XYZ file of C-alpha atoms in Angstrom:
722
model
C -63.885 258.313 56.785
C -61.255 257.745 59.505
C -63.648 258.729 62.271
C -65.938 255.834 61.309
C -63.206 253.252 61.925
C -62.934 251.520 65.339
C -60.855 253.196 68.007
C -58.540 251.534 70.536
C -61.492 251.134 72.940
C -63.765 249.362 70.445
C -60.764 247.385 69.221
C -60.149 245.949 72.685
C -63.322 243.890 72.700
C -63.518 241.060 70.175
C -60.423 241.664 67.916
C -58.176 242.295 70.894
C -59.271 239.043 72.549
C -58.325 237.299 69.338
C -54.879 238.914 69.267
C -54.182 237.964 72.860
C -54.458 234.331 71.873
C -51.473 234.692 69.488
C -49.468 236.953 71.775
C -47.416 234.154 73.213
C -46.674 232.815 69.716
C -44.954 236.047 68.596
C -43.383 237.063 71.899
C -40.312 234.963 71.261
C -39.785 236.165 67.636
C -36.362 237.682 66.828
C -38.084 240.166 64.475
C -39.724 243.219 65.991
C -43.518 242.831 65.774
C -46.191 245.379 66.688
C -49.974 245.537 66.628
C -51.718 248.894 66.395
C -55.198 250.134 65.748
C -56.083 251.828 62.493
C -54.754 255.152 63.791
C -51.335 253.745 64.675
C -51.929 253.572 68.407
C -49.963 250.622 69.770
C -51.918 247.782 71.311
C -48.986 245.420 71.541
C -45.337 244.998 70.589
C -42.914 242.239 71.482
C -39.602 242.466 73.308
C -37.655 242.541 70.050
C -39.497 245.759 69.146
C -38.509 247.359 72.463
C -34.906 246.256 71.957
C -34.874 247.641 68.417
C -36.572 251.004 68.949
C -36.068 251.561 72.674
C -39.753 252.400 73.318
C -42.436 250.964 75.546
C -46.095 251.167 74.549
C -46.966 253.955 76.982
C -44.225 256.343 75.904
C -44.611 255.707 72.188
C -48.394 256.148 72.272
C -47.792 259.409 74.115
C -45.900 260.602 71.022
C -48.463 259.900 68.259
C -47.790 256.166 68.082
C -46.518 254.466 64.938
C -46.407 257.531 62.671
C -43.754 259.244 64.752
C -41.284 256.385 64.098
C -41.054 257.216 60.387
C -38.485 259.781 59.257
C -40.837 260.584 56.379
C -44.298 261.327 57.922
C -46.016 260.471 54.607
C -45.124 256.786 54.953
C -47.959 256.062 57.443
C -50.553 257.468 55.032
C -49.044 255.389 52.178
C -49.386 252.262 54.331
C -53.076 252.931 55.034
C -53.798 253.653 51.372
C -52.129 250.401 50.324
C -53.971 248.308 52.912
C -57.348 249.719 51.853
C -56.745 248.230 48.398
C -56.400 244.809 49.962
C -52.619 244.516 49.582
C -49.862 244.155 52.123
C -47.387 247.020 52.344
C -43.725 245.949 52.009
C -40.841 248.365 51.675
C -37.527 249.586 53.049
C -37.874 252.793 55.078
C -35.842 255.054 57.311
C -37.103 254.888 60.925
C -36.229 256.626 64.168
C -35.146 255.127 67.504
C -35.796 256.574 70.945
C -32.224 257.921 70.778
C -33.348 259.844 67.660
C -30.830 257.862 65.598
C -32.208 256.865 62.204
C -31.607 253.501 60.580
C -32.922 251.448 57.624
C -35.706 248.960 58.248
C -37.344 246.314 56.080
C -41.026 246.686 57.031
C -44.057 244.567 56.228
C -47.508 245.763 57.336
C -50.687 243.680 57.022
C -54.250 244.627 57.949
C -56.317 243.040 60.750
C -60.007 242.850 59.869
C -63.144 242.168 61.889
C -65.957 239.779 60.985
C -67.353 242.334 58.568
C -63.973 242.479 56.818
C -63.329 246.021 57.989
C -59.786 247.037 58.864
C -59.546 247.440 62.601
C -55.804 247.248 63.110
C -52.333 246.831 61.690
C -49.676 244.231 62.310
C -46.109 245.181 61.453
C -42.907 243.161 61.197
C -39.659 245.172 61.419
C -36.203 243.922 60.399
C -33.095 246.006 60.993
C -31.137 246.019 57.707
C -28.384 248.355 58.834
C -25.675 245.735 58.391
C -27.098 244.696 55.042
C -27.074 248.298 53.832
C -23.570 248.820 55.114
C -22.469 245.694 53.294
C -24.190 246.816 50.086
C -22.635 250.245 50.438
C -19.201 248.716 51.004
C -19.684 246.376 48.034
C -20.826 249.204 45.756
C -17.925 251.320 46.921
C -15.540 248.463 46.238
C -16.943 248.005 42.742
C -16.665 251.732 42.043
C -13.052 251.728 43.250
C -12.189 248.616 41.239
C -13.758 250.096 38.108
C -11.782 253.270 38.723
C -8.585 251.275 39.135
C -9.303 249.204 36.031
C -10.003 252.315 33.954
C -6.784 253.996 35.089
C -4.779 250.821 34.444
C -6.289 250.436 30.985
C -5.421 254.023 30.099
C -1.913 253.532 31.380
C -1.454 250.639 28.951
C -3.284 252.236 26.043
C -1.687 255.692 25.844
C 1.842 256.772 25.109
C 1.170 260.332 26.300
C 1.992 260.303 30.008
C 0.822 263.880 30.550
C -2.628 263.192 29.132
C -2.860 259.941 31.071
C -1.997 261.592 34.403
C -4.390 264.499 33.870
C -7.259 262.187 32.929
C -6.464 259.830 35.802
C -6.417 262.645 38.374
C -9.801 263.745 37.101
C -11.154 260.184 37.452
C -9.729 259.945 40.989
C -11.150 263.300 42.074
C -14.651 262.610 40.820
C -14.729 259.046 42.150
C -13.322 259.838 45.606
C -15.293 263.101 45.955
C -12.195 264.870 47.214
C -11.076 268.508 47.011
C -7.604 268.428 45.542
C -5.092 265.934 44.116
C -1.585 266.763 43.007
C 1.679 265.142 41.978
C 5.116 266.376 43.036
C 8.201 264.967 41.354
C 11.466 264.748 43.231
C 14.873 265.576 41.749
C 17.692 263.795 43.550
C 20.252 266.049 41.866
C 18.614 269.235 43.139
C 17.087 267.611 46.236
C 13.946 269.554 45.372
C 10.307 269.083 44.393
C 8.454 270.212 41.257
C 4.657 270.293 41.215
C 3.815 268.802 37.839
C 0.088 267.966 37.942
C -2.861 269.174 39.985
C -6.594 268.490 39.967
C -9.039 270.817 41.773
C -12.618 270.241 42.863
C -15.259 272.942 42.902
C -14.462 276.096 44.894
C -10.936 274.926 45.727
C -7.899 277.040 44.958
C -4.544 275.797 43.636
C -1.974 274.757 46.156
C 0.297 277.567 47.392
C 3.677 277.902 49.114
C 5.255 275.018 47.159
C 6.360 276.384 43.776
C 8.705 274.753 41.277
C 12.085 273.686 42.636
C 10.821 273.628 46.219
C 13.689 272.551 48.544
C 13.190 269.097 50.056
C 15.006 270.135 53.237
C 12.275 272.726 53.841
C 9.920 269.857 54.803
C 12.296 267.398 56.517
C 9.752 265.159 58.274
C 7.684 264.831 55.079
C 10.741 264.041 52.939
C 12.014 261.460 55.423
C 8.657 259.668 55.366
C 8.687 259.609 51.576
C 12.326 258.499 51.271
C 11.510 255.580 53.581
C 8.549 254.624 51.363
C 6.009 255.342 54.108
C 2.587 256.747 53.271
C 1.262 259.724 55.253
C -2.281 258.981 56.452
C -3.778 261.815 58.428
C -7.411 262.487 59.351
C -6.419 265.672 61.231
C -3.328 267.613 60.157
C -2.858 268.786 63.720
C -1.649 265.256 64.472
C 1.323 265.646 62.116
C 4.626 265.751 64.057
C 6.386 268.065 61.597
C 5.731 271.685 62.596
C 6.909 273.148 59.282
C 4.715 270.750 57.312
C 1.766 271.458 59.628
C 2.125 275.213 59.084
C 2.193 274.799 55.287
C -0.886 272.570 55.351
C -2.782 275.124 57.449
C -2.201 277.751 54.760
C -3.855 275.374 52.278
C -6.914 275.047 54.590
C -6.368 271.274 54.546
C -8.111 269.235 57.231
C -7.153 265.688 56.186
C -4.728 264.223 53.686
C -3.304 261.008 52.306
C 0.137 260.975 50.648
C 1.562 258.029 48.672
C 5.270 257.981 47.692
C 6.512 257.118 44.213
C 9.250 254.469 44.435
C 10.993 252.628 41.616
C 12.981 249.941 43.355
C 14.731 251.760 46.164
C 14.742 255.095 44.341
C 12.354 257.860 45.390
C 10.753 259.858 42.583
C 8.036 261.948 44.266
C 4.585 261.644 45.778
C 0.838 261.643 45.069
C -1.232 263.641 47.572
C -4.987 263.739 48.271
C -6.305 266.797 50.195
C -9.655 267.130 51.977
C -10.504 270.736 52.872
C -14.162 270.386 53.942
C -14.064 268.052 56.932
C -11.878 265.609 58.811
C -11.914 262.537 56.645
C -11.270 258.995 57.785
C -9.159 256.923 55.428
C -10.350 253.280 55.518
C -7.710 250.631 54.897
C -9.515 249.667 51.698
C -9.214 253.229 50.369
C -5.539 253.315 51.292
C -4.830 250.066 49.442
C -6.634 251.278 46.331
C -4.801 254.611 46.349
C -1.464 252.882 46.885
C -2.221 250.790 43.811
C -3.020 253.962 41.872
C 0.300 255.328 43.080
C 2.062 252.266 41.672
C 0.405 252.814 38.292
C 1.480 256.456 38.365
C 4.937 255.252 39.375
C 5.094 253.218 36.217
C 3.734 256.053 34.070
C 6.237 258.563 35.432
C 9.096 256.113 35.053
C 8.050 255.504 31.475
C 8.079 259.246 30.866
C 11.563 259.516 32.360
C 12.777 256.760 30.079
C 11.162 258.531 27.147
C 12.959 261.734 28.075
C 16.278 259.891 28.278
C 15.651 258.552 24.784
C 14.575 261.925 23.405
C 17.900 262.391 21.611
C 17.122 259.283 19.562
C 13.419 259.974 19.184
C 13.514 261.296 15.612
C 15.587 258.364 14.372
C 13.371 255.959 16.286
C 10.208 257.556 14.880
C 11.499 257.187 11.327
C 12.394 253.561 12.022
C 8.992 252.797 13.540
C 7.153 254.458 10.668
C 9.158 252.413 8.175
C 8.116 249.134 9.792
C 5.409 247.508 7.734
C 4.059 245.322 10.504
C 0.812 246.381 12.113
C 0.295 246.159 15.853
C -3.120 245.819 17.513
C -3.717 245.363 21.230
C -6.962 244.424 22.926
C -8.143 243.753 26.447
C -9.615 240.522 27.787
C -13.082 241.745 26.748
C -11.962 241.653 23.085
C -12.037 245.465 22.801
C -9.308 247.188 20.794
C -7.055 249.396 22.914
C -4.570 250.727 20.370
C -3.351 250.344 16.792
C -0.224 251.630 15.106
C -0.142 253.341 11.734
C 0.754 250.175 9.846
C -2.256 248.426 11.381
C -4.440 251.357 10.315
C -3.231 250.953 6.725
C -3.747 247.200 6.745
C -7.260 247.285 8.250
C -8.302 250.731 6.902
C -9.538 251.489 10.431
C -8.326 254.761 11.995
C -7.076 254.037 15.493
C -9.559 256.510 16.984
C -12.490 254.685 15.348
C -11.187 251.220 16.192
C -10.560 251.929 19.868
C -13.197 250.207 21.976
C -14.492 248.151 19.042
C -14.652 244.371 19.172
C -11.396 243.032 17.724
C -13.349 240.613 15.525
C -15.021 243.607 13.870
C -11.719 245.376 13.204
C -9.919 242.177 12.167
C -12.685 240.814 9.947
C -11.345 237.464 8.774
C -13.140 236.179 5.686
C -14.671 232.738 6.017
C -17.001 231.361 8.627
C -17.395 234.421 10.834
C -18.413 232.317 13.816
C -15.398 230.067 13.445
C -12.938 232.934 13.045
C -14.478 234.834 15.929
C -13.825 231.756 18.034
C -10.200 231.661 16.893
C -9.639 235.245 18.032
C -11.633 234.936 21.227
C -10.097 231.594 22.190
C -6.689 233.107 21.606
C -7.402 235.927 24.053
C -8.824 233.491 26.606
C -5.736 231.279 26.365
C -2.528 232.042 28.183
C -0.219 230.828 25.424
C 1.354 232.621 22.425
C -0.394 232.233 19.091
C 0.165 228.817 17.579
C -3.127 227.826 15.988
C -3.658 230.347 13.171
C -3.184 229.132 9.602
C -0.086 230.323 7.767
C -2.076 233.107 6.147
C -5.532 234.628 6.579
C -7.764 236.626 4.272
C -8.730 239.930 5.893
C -11.703 242.038 4.804
C -10.599 245.605 5.506
C -12.969 248.428 6.339
C -12.989 249.652 2.707
C -14.087 246.097 1.653
C -10.741 245.315 0.022
C -9.360 241.853 0.660
C -5.846 241.314 1.917
C -3.784 238.268 2.746
C -2.109 238.646 6.133
C 0.006 236.679 8.552
C -0.629 237.108 12.250
C 1.313 236.440 15.418
C 0.139 237.215 18.921
C 1.233 237.124 22.526
C -0.588 237.751 25.818
C -0.099 240.936 27.846
C 0.397 240.151 31.524
C 0.489 242.283 34.631
C 2.949 241.980 37.465
C 0.950 239.143 38.971
C 1.317 237.227 35.683
C -2.399 237.604 35.093
C -3.405 238.037 31.482
C -4.944 241.461 30.868
C -4.951 241.570 27.088
C -3.372 240.480 23.826
C -1.024 242.075 21.293
C -1.336 240.958 17.670
C 1.269 241.670 14.993
C -0.061 241.750 11.432
C 1.840 241.628 8.172
C 0.233 242.330 4.797
C 1.561 239.657 2.445
C -1.018 240.206 -0.304
C 1.451 241.564 -2.826
C 4.029 238.967 -1.864
C 1.554 236.098 -2.286
C 0.320 237.485 -5.590
C 3.874 237.991 -6.805
C 4.816 234.472 -5.756
C 1.799 233.044 -7.533
C 2.309 235.290 -10.553
C 6.011 234.449 -10.691
C 5.293 230.746 -10.452
C 2.640 231.052 -13.136
C 4.878 233.215 -15.304
C 7.713 230.699 -14.987
C 5.294 227.932 -15.830
C 3.917 229.820 -18.815
C 7.386 230.784 -19.926
C 8.517 227.163 -19.693
C 5.394 226.044 -21.536
C 5.986 228.798 -24.059
C 9.549 227.720 -24.653
C 8.461 224.106 -24.942
C 5.610 225.043 -27.267
C 7.943 227.162 -29.390
C 10.399 224.281 -29.610
C 7.676 221.799 -30.464
C 6.229 224.225 -32.992
C 9.646 224.554 -34.595
C 10.152 220.786 -34.651
C 6.676 220.203 -36.082
C 7.011 223.000 -38.601
C 10.092 221.492 -40.309
C 8.626 218.047 -41.173
C 5.256 219.644 -41.940
C 7.059 221.861 -44.439
C 8.477 218.969 -46.465
C 5.301 216.911 -45.989
C 3.377 219.846 -47.402
C 5.842 220.287 -50.224
C 5.753 216.550 -51.033
C 1.959 216.470 -50.912
C 1.827 219.494 -53.209
C 4.268 217.673 -55.540
C 2.054 214.566 -55.473
C -0.939 216.717 -56.348
C 0.791 218.237 -59.330
C 2.333 214.883 -60.400
C -1.017 213.106 -60.182
C -2.580 215.824 -62.307
C 0.081 215.150 -64.941
C -0.478 211.387 -64.684
C -4.201 211.926 -64.918
C -3.869 213.869 -68.155
C -1.504 211.212 -69.518
C -3.994 208.466 -68.658
C -6.684 210.342 -70.547
C -4.470 210.426 -73.597
C -3.874 206.695 -73.246
C -7.627 206.030 -73.057
C -8.303 208.088 -76.137
C -5.671 206.105 -78.016
C -7.069 202.776 -76.829
C -10.519 203.827 -77.937
C -9.201 204.585 -81.411
C -7.512 201.186 -81.580
C -10.456 199.126 -80.295
C -11.364 197.932 -83.802
C -7.880 196.701 -84.617
C -8.150 192.915 -84.381
C -4.477 192.508 -83.757
C -4.622 194.759 -80.692
C -8.026 193.648 -79.414
C -6.619 191.119 -76.995
C -4.166 193.605 -75.476
C -6.811 196.290 -75.220
C -9.170 193.892 -73.539
C -6.434 192.974 -71.067
C -5.904 196.669 -70.218
C -9.626 197.209 -69.770
C -9.829 194.210 -67.475
C -6.908 195.619 -65.458
C -8.693 198.976 -65.182
C -11.721 197.250 -63.754
C -9.604 195.321 -61.259
C -7.928 198.450 -59.855
C -11.141 200.499 -60.193
C -9.341 203.236 -62.064
C -12.400 205.503 -62.118
C -12.603 205.425 -58.307
C -8.905 206.207 -58.012
C -9.185 209.126 -60.399
C -12.085 210.539 -58.375
C -10.792 209.948 -54.825
C -7.035 210.530 -55.046
C -7.466 214.294 -55.771
C -9.893 214.536 -52.834
C -7.442 212.784 -50.518
C -4.649 215.086 -51.626
C -6.870 218.164 -51.027
C -7.833 216.923 -47.558
C -4.174 216.289 -46.744
C -3.277 219.810 -47.817
C -6.150 221.252 -45.743
C -4.975 219.250 -42.706
C -1.413 220.421 -43.259
C -2.641 224.029 -43.501
C -4.583 223.601 -40.262
C -1.539 222.147 -38.499
C 0.603 225.025 -39.783
C -1.989 227.515 -38.520
C -1.998 225.866 -35.084
C 1.788 225.874 -35.039
C 1.886 229.581 -35.911
C -0.786 230.275 -33.288
C 1.190 228.323 -30.709
C 4.332 230.261 -31.547
C 2.438 233.548 -31.339
C 0.779 232.641 -28.026
C 4.052 231.349 -26.613
C 5.795 234.637 -27.378
C 6.531 235.976 -23.844
C 6.624 239.766 -23.468
C 7.300 239.744 -19.680
C 4.397 242.094 -19.027
C 5.665 244.918 -21.256
C 3.042 246.984 -23.003
C 2.904 247.298 -26.784
C 0.195 248.271 -29.216
C -1.468 245.003 -30.144
C -4.383 243.630 -32.159
C -6.790 242.473 -29.455
C -8.944 240.402 -31.815
C -5.894 238.532 -33.068
C -4.867 237.765 -29.489
C -8.351 236.416 -28.716
C -8.353 234.260 -31.860
C -4.941 232.854 -30.918
C -6.163 232.076 -27.409
C -9.302 230.365 -28.742
C -7.232 228.235 -31.115
C -4.730 227.239 -28.467
C -7.494 226.293 -26.016
C -9.575 224.329 -28.510
C -8.993 221.046 -26.711
C -10.550 222.559 -23.528
C -13.911 223.308 -25.101
C -14.467 221.638 -28.483
C -15.894 218.419 -26.990
C -18.277 220.259 -24.653
C -19.284 223.530 -26.301
C -19.661 225.432 -29.510
C -17.578 228.608 -29.383
C -18.733 231.670 -31.300
C -16.600 234.737 -31.978
C -18.315 238.096 -32.479
C -15.290 240.360 -32.791
C -15.592 243.978 -33.837
C -13.296 244.331 -36.891
C -12.909 248.087 -36.307
C -11.175 247.917 -32.934
C -8.170 250.227 -32.686
C -4.779 248.853 -31.578
C -4.672 248.645 -27.781
C -1.658 249.533 -25.665
C -1.432 246.471 -23.424
C 0.592 243.479 -22.338
C -1.095 241.200 -24.855
C 0.353 238.025 -23.365
C -1.300 238.883 -20.017
C -4.606 239.743 -21.702
C -4.419 236.382 -23.486
C -3.845 234.732 -20.128
C -7.002 236.388 -18.708
C -9.080 235.303 -21.706
C -7.675 231.771 -21.452
C -8.596 231.573 -17.739
C -12.156 232.709 -18.469
C -12.538 230.256 -21.368
C -11.364 227.405 -19.142
C -13.771 228.486 -16.367
C -16.646 228.655 -18.879
C -15.765 225.192 -20.191
C -15.733 223.770 -16.653
C -19.129 225.347 -15.907
C -20.554 223.729 -19.053
C -18.989 220.355 -18.145
C -20.804 220.514 -14.790
C -24.082 221.235 -16.594
C -23.524 218.306 -18.970
C -22.860 216.011 -15.997
C -26.267 217.043 -14.633
C -27.853 216.298 -18.048
C -28.900 219.917 -18.605
C -27.925 219.570 -22.294
C -25.550 217.594 -24.489
C -23.383 220.509 -25.588
C -23.112 224.080 -24.327
C -22.247 227.385 -25.909
C -19.489 229.949 -25.301
C -19.668 233.367 -26.928
C -16.744 235.799 -27.029
C -17.398 239.286 -28.352
C -15.527 242.578 -28.511
C -16.877 246.064 -28.945
C -15.701 249.630 -28.539
C -17.633 251.906 -26.193
C -16.406 255.486 -25.976
C -12.769 255.358 -24.801
C -12.848 251.702 -23.772
C -12.785 248.265 -25.370
C -15.094 245.629 -23.922
C -14.402 241.888 -24.033
C -17.436 239.763 -23.112
C -17.104 236.040 -22.434
C -20.466 234.395 -21.912
C -21.408 230.776 -21.199
C -24.625 228.900 -20.495
C -23.202 226.817 -17.635
C -24.666 226.409 -14.174
C -23.837 229.961 -13.054
C -22.256 231.219 -9.819
C -24.223 230.915 -6.534
C -25.293 234.315 -5.205
C -23.831 233.648 -1.761
C -20.255 233.357 -3.074
C -20.189 235.644 -6.129
C -18.659 238.432 -4.009
C -15.682 236.208 -3.238
C -14.714 234.977 -6.710
C -11.707 237.328 -6.889
C -10.405 236.349 -3.449
C -6.985 234.697 -3.659
C -7.091 230.948 -3.023
C -10.898 230.853 -3.012
C -12.292 227.980 -5.065
C -15.418 225.831 -5.090
C -13.622 223.013 -6.873
C -12.519 219.850 -5.167
C -9.040 219.616 -3.677
C -6.462 219.201 -6.433
C -8.771 220.509 -9.165
C -8.279 224.231 -8.643
C -5.921 226.657 -6.898
C -8.336 229.560 -6.565
C -5.819 231.833 -8.326
C -7.234 232.094 -11.862
C -9.774 234.865 -11.290
C -7.610 236.566 -8.650
C -4.737 236.844 -11.145
C -7.114 237.883 -13.933
C -8.574 240.620 -11.734
C -5.092 241.846 -10.802
C -3.956 241.939 -14.447
C -6.999 243.904 -15.604
C -7.419 246.264 -12.631
C -3.902 246.819 -11.300
C -1.809 246.511 -14.459
C -4.185 247.879 -17.083
C -6.311 250.252 -14.979
C -9.419 248.515 -16.271
C -12.272 246.732 -14.545
C -14.066 243.401 -14.506
C -17.767 242.890 -14.139
C -19.706 239.674 -13.724
C -23.360 238.831 -14.197
C -24.567 235.388 -13.293
C -27.787 233.513 -12.677
C -27.784 230.062 -11.193
C -28.872 227.522 -13.788
C -28.632 230.020 -16.685
C -24.984 230.970 -17.067
C -22.366 233.653 -16.500
C -21.028 236.615 -18.423
C -17.684 238.251 -17.597
C -17.089 241.693 -19.049
C -13.535 243.043 -19.263
C -13.324 246.822 -19.697
C -9.953 248.117 -20.931
C -9.264 251.849 -21.373
C -7.897 252.686 -24.817
C -5.759 255.489 -23.381
C -3.977 253.210 -20.915
C -0.913 254.804 -19.259
C 2.404 253.688 -20.714
C 4.684 252.043 -18.174
C 7.838 251.083 -19.959
C 5.857 250.082 -23.046
C 6.840 250.527 -26.697
C 4.887 250.953 -29.874
C 5.248 248.046 -32.255
């Protein structure tokens, strides 16, 4: 197929005449431009081409033309194949100059066609991208070095194990720099000697020899003087080193080039970091030297930290016990929000092992309940800021990894480097869940105790007058019965004397008086009134006794108690909460065994649930769902447990918040109408203090049912049997 294409001779007729007309237009171009026939034989190239490649047409055509300029001979065939499909060929390729030096070129080749649209030649535009490639290489190298430096710095901050940090860092350095050997020697001013403490070896490189532990510093005087004066040793050829002893030692190591960075803390010399190249004479660019000096400073800090740790070793056990006894959790993260480290207390608070949390987003580890987007912004904005924490609420609700909810306080401060640039954040957490619950429980207990004392006093004060009112009413009942029987006798007598003319007027007067006072009505209604008064007095006495029983404060101590009686007392005492809004039905199992429990706390739970049910029904009434709702309380024994079920037909709990109903301080009520503590306290009493459980079933618009499950064989904790 190639033989059928025009040659240089046939090309020189019409197409060549056409190209000559544009020759002057491209002669002055700064880009190298060439025109060849289909076989790559040069017809024309401009001066820029000659300057770039160093060839004239005659000499390049004598060497196979265009194809011989490509380092890869397949490129010319690829160009032809691409042009035959009707597309330009554009790529970066390695090409060869007349000096045989190779260099990168950005090349575009387009086809030249005759009137029959057949390809008769090629036009190429060549751009030298050597500087661009060098810049890209330098930029990539810089990025690799900066990433290496960042990784080493991060590990220096994140780990307390200096040995592991140095070993890992040497490995990172060796692989990144593509060097043969790296080692660290520490200097002892007391012994004026060196100890080789760490070494990293590349492939097919042997450990360093001739410098064992406790190597005398005076044995390498020039080297030691350079280090003591805080001067790096930068050597592309060890034969240029002035120290003959040092040169002889380096020859035994087969070292060709090296770079040595001293470790200085203030004006004190602590050793050096050395990089050996055994394969070739290596140039050390200034950029490399700066990076490696920075690495040396990080190692300086790590070694100094280890020295301080060794000085404190005598106190380490006492310090460890002290640290472990601290209840505050510590979490650090970098500026990318990734967790770097956590202490044991933080692990316990978040239920995240430090190993699992490391590298995770801090907002995932510290999962603050609420609007996740908002709380994420709080954490992220804190890390972005340069100020200590001052915008968190007094307490936060944390969802730990095991889905338990905890109330925490949090303080935080930025971590800064020596240039005062923020590189991370340290957060100190304190679990105040128990404290908050105890405070709330104590306040509630004090309130209940005060109410109990007041109720007991009121009950006592009411009971005394009710006693004599009851006694007097009972006396009136008995006295009226006597009067009633006497009146009957009088009426019988009057009836017998009706026909006595002498008494007729008096009898008539008595009968008239009876009609005036409606004696029949009085005889019928007075007994009823007395009975109603006695029933009311009995009801008041029952309420008083219930109030006294409910107000009896046991301070959380467990005794065997009648659960049904406690529920009845709670229902009676809460009657004003529900009687205007709901009918309350009791379905209590009469065969329940006595339950070992703190009955006053169980009563408190039942009271909270009754109040919640009443409020749910009130909301339904406000929405005209019905005129009066229904609350059902039932008890039943199942196996070794007693179940208390409190059911209402209120509006129900929305599905999107039902998982949060036991969270402390969570409430859907308006401000001032609820503290969000009722269900949290109830859950704590049942689960924590009675080893039971609470379940809830709810459907929006239909109602809610809480089920309390109490084990009959509850452990005794300071309880007594009544």
